[in-house]
mmCIF file of C-alpha atoms in Angstrom:
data_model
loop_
_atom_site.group_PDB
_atom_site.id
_atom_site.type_symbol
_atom_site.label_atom_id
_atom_site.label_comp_id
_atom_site.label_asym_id
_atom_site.label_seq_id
_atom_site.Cartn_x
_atom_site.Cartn_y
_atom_site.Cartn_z
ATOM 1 C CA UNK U 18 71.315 79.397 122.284
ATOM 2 C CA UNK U 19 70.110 81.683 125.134
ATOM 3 C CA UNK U 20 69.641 84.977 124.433
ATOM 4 C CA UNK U 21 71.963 88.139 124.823
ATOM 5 C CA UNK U 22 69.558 90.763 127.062
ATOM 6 C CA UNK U 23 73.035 92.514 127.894
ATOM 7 C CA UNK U 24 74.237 92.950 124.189
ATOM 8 C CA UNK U 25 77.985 92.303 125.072
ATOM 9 C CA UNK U 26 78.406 93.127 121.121
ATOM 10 C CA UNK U 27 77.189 96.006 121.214
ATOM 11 C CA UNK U 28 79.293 97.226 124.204
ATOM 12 C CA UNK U 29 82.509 95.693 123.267
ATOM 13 C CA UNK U 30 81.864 97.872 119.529
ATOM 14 C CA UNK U 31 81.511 100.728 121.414
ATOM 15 C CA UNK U 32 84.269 100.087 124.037
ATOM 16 C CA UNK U 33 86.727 99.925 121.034
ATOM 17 C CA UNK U 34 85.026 102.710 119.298
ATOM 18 C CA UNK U 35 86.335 104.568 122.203
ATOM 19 C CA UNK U 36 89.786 103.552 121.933
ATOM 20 C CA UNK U 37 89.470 104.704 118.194
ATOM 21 C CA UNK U 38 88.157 108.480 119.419
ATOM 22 C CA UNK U 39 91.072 108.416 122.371
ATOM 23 C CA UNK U 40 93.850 107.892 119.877
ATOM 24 C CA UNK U 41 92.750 110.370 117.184
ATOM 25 C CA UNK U 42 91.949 112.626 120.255
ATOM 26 C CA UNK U 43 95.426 112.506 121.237
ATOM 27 C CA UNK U 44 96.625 112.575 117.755
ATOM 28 C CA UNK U 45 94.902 115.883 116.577
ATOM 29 C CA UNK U 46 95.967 117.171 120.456
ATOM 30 C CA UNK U 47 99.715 116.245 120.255
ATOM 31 C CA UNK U 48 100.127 115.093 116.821
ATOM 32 C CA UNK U 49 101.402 111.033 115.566
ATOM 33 C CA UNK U 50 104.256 110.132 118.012
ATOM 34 C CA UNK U 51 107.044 108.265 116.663
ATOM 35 C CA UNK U 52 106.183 105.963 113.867
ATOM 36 C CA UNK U 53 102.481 105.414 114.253
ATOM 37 C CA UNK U 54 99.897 106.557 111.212
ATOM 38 C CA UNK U 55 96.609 104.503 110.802
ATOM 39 C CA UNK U 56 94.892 103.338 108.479
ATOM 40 C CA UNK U 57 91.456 103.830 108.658
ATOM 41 C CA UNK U 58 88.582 102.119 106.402
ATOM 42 C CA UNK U 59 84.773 103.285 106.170
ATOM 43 C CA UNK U 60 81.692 102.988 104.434
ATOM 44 C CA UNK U 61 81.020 105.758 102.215
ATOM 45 C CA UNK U 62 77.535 106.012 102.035
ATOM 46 C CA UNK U 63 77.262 105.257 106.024
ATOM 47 C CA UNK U 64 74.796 107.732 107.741
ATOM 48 C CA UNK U 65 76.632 111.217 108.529
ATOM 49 C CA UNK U 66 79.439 110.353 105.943
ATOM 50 C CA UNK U 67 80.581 113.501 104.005
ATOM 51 C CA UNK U 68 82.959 113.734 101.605
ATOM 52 C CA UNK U 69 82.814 115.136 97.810
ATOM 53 C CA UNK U 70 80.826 113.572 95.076
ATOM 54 C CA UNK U 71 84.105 113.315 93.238
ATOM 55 C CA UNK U 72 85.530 110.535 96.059
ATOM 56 C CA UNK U 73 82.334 109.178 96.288
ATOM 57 C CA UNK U 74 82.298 108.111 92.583
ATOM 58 C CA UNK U 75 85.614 106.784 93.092
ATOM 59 C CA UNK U 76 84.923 104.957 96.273
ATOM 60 C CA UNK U 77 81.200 103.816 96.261
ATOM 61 C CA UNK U 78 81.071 101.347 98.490
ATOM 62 C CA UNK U 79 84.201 101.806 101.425
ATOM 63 C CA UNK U 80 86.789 104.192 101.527
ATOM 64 C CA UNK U 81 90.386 103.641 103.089
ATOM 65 C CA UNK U 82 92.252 106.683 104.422
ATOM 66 C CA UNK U 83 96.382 106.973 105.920
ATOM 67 C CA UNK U 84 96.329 109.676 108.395
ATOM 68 C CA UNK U 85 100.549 109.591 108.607
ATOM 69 C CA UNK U 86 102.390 113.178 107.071
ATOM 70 C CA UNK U 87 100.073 114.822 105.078
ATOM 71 C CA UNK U 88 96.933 115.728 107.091
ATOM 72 C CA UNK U 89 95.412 118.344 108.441
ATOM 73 C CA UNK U 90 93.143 120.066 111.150
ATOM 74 C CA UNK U 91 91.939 116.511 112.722
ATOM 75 C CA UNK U 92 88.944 117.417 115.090
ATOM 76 C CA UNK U 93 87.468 114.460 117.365
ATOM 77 C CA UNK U 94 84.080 114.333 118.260
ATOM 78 C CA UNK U 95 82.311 112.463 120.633
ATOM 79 C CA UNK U 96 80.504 110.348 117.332
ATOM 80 C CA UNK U 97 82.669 111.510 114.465
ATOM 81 C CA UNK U 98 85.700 112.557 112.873
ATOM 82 C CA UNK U 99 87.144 115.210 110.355
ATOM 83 C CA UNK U 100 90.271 115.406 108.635
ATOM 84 C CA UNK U 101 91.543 117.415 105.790
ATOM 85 C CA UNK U 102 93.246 115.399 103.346
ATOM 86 C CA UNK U 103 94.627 115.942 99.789
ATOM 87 C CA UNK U 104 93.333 113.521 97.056
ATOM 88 C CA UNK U 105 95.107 113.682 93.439
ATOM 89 C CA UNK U 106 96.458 117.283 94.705
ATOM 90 C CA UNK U 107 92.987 118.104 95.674
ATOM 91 C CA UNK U 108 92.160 119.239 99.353
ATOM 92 C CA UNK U 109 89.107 117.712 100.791
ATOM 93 C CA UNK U 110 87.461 117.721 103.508
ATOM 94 C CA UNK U 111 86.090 114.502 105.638
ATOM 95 C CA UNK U 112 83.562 113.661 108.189
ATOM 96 C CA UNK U 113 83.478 110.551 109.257
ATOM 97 C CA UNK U 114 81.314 109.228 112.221
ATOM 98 C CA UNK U 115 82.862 106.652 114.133
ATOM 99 C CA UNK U 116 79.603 104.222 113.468
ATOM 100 C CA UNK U 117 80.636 104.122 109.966
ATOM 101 C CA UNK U 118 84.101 102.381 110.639
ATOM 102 C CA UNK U 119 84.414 98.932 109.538
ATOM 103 C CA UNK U 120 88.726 98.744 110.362
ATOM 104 C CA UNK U 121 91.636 100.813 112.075
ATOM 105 C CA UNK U 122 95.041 99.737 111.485
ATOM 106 C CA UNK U 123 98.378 101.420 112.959
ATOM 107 C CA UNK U 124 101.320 99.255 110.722
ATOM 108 C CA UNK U 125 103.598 100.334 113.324
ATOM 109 C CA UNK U 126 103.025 98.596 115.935
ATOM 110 C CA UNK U 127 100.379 96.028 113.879
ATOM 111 C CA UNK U 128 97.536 96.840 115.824
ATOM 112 C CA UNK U 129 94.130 96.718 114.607
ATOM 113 C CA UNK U 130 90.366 96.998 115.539
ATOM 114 C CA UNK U 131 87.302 95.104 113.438
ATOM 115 C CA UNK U 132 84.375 96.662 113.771
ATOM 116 C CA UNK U 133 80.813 95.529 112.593
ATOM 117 C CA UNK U 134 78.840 97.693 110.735
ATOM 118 C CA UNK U 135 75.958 99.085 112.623
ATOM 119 C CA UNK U 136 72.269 98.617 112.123
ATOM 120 C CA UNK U 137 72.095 102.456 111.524
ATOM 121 C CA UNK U 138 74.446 102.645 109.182
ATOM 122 C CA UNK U 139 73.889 99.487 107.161
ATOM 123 C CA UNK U 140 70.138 100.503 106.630
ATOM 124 C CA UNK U 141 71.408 103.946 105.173
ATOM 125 C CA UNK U 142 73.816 102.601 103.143
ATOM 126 C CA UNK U 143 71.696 99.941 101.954
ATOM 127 C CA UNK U 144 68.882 102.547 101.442
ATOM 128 C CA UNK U 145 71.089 105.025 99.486
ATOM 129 C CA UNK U 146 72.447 102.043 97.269
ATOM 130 C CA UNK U 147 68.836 101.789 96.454
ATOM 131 C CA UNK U 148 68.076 105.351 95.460
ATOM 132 C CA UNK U 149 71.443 104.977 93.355
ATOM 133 C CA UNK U 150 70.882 101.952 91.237
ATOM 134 C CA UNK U 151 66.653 103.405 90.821
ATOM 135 C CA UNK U 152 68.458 106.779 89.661
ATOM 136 C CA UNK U 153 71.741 106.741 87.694
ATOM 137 C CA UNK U 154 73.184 104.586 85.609
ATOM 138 C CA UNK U 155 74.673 101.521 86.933
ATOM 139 C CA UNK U 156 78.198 102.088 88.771
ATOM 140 C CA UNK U 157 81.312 100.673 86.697
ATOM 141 C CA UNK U 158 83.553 101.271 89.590
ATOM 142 C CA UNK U 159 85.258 97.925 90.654
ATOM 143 C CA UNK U 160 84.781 96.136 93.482
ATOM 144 C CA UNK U 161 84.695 97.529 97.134
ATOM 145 C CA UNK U 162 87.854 96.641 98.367
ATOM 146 C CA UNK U 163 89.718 98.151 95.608
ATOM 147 C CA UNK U 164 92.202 100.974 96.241
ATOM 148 C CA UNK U 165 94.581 103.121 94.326
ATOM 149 C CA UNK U 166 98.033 101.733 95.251
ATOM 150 C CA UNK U 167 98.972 98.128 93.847
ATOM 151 C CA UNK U 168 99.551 95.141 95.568
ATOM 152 C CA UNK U 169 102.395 94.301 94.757
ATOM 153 C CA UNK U 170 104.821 95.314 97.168
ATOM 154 C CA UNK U 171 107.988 96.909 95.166
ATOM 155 C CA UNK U 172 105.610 99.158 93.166
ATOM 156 C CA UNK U 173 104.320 99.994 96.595
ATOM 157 C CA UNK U 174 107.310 101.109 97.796
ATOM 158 C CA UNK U 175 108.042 102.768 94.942
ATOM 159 C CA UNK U 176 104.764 105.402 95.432
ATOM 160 C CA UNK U 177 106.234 105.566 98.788
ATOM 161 C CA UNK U 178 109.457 106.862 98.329
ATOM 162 C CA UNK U 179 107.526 108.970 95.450
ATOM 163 C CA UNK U 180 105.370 109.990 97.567
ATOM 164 C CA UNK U 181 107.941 111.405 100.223
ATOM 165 C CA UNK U 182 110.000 113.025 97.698
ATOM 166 C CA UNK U 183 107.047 114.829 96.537
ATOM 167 C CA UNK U 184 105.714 116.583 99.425
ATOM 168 C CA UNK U 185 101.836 117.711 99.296
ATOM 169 C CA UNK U 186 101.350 115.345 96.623
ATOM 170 C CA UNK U 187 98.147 113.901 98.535
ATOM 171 C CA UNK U 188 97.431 110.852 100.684
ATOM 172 C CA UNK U 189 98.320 107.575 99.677
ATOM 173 C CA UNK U 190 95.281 104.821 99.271
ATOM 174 C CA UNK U 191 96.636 101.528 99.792
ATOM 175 C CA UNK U 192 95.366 97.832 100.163
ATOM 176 C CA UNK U 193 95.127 96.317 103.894
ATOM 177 C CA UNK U 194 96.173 93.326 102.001
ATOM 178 C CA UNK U 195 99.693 94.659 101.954
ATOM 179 C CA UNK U 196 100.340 94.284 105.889
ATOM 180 C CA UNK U 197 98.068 90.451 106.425
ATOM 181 C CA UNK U 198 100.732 87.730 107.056
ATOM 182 C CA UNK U 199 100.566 85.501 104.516
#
């Protein structure tokens, strides 16, 4: 197979990275329009990822967030993201670079991007996996994809109409799993 001196990969990632950082621009500009909220899943220990030791224990591996109602002062970089969000009743603050973005998803409309992890990113998440199994005790938190809402889809809805009828309850976690065709 000949080889790639152009990296196409690399320049398609980023040319749908940048339709990621338009949207969000124009969401924390105008706010969502109609119907659309995403759904946006990252690594957690990704290179530039912040968020609190407390989410981190509870998402070690990737983390799925719904910007849709309840968040708050979303501020677009040119390689990152930040978004206040409300876990469990507890504000938090995120910073997500864009590099650390495996999927975005707006339900809506079904639209949604795949991206593949970047070399910088996979080293540091490798290399803080690493430091982590060398210096705690092993993680009992299940596997990656796992999220707090359940699949099955009438105890989904359920948290949803909880969730609206309790506003500034948090954000809502779900699985992408709900929304594949099957």
């Amino acid at each position: 197979m000949p080889t790639d001196h152009i990296r196409y990969d690399l320049l398609t990632s980023d040319a749908m990275r940048g339709v990621l950082r338009r949207v969000l621009t124009d969401a924390a500009e105008r706010g969502l329009p109609g119907e659309h909220h995403f759904f946006i899943t990252f690594k957690s220990k990704a290179d530039g990822v912040t968020i609190s030791s407390r989410l981190l224990t509870q998402y070690p591996e990737e983390m799925t967030i719904i910007l849709q109602h309840q968040f708050w002062d979303l501020t677009v970089t040119e390689d990152h993201f930040e978004v206040g969000l409300s876990f469990g009743g507890v504000p938090e603050r995120l910073v997500v670079p864009f590099n650390a973005i495996k999927s975005f998803f707006d339900p809506s409309v079904q639209f949604g991007l795949q991206f593949e992890p970047t070399e910088a990113g996979e080293a540091q998440a490798e290399k803080a996996e690493t430091e982590e199994t060398s210096t705690s005790e092993p993680s009992t938190a299940s596997s990656p994809t796992a999220l707090a809402v359940p699949a099955d889809p009438s105890q989904s809805a359920a948290a949803e109409s909880e969730d609206k009828s309790k506003p500034g309850q948090g954000a809502e976690v779900v699985r992408l799993d709900r929304f594949r065709k099957k």
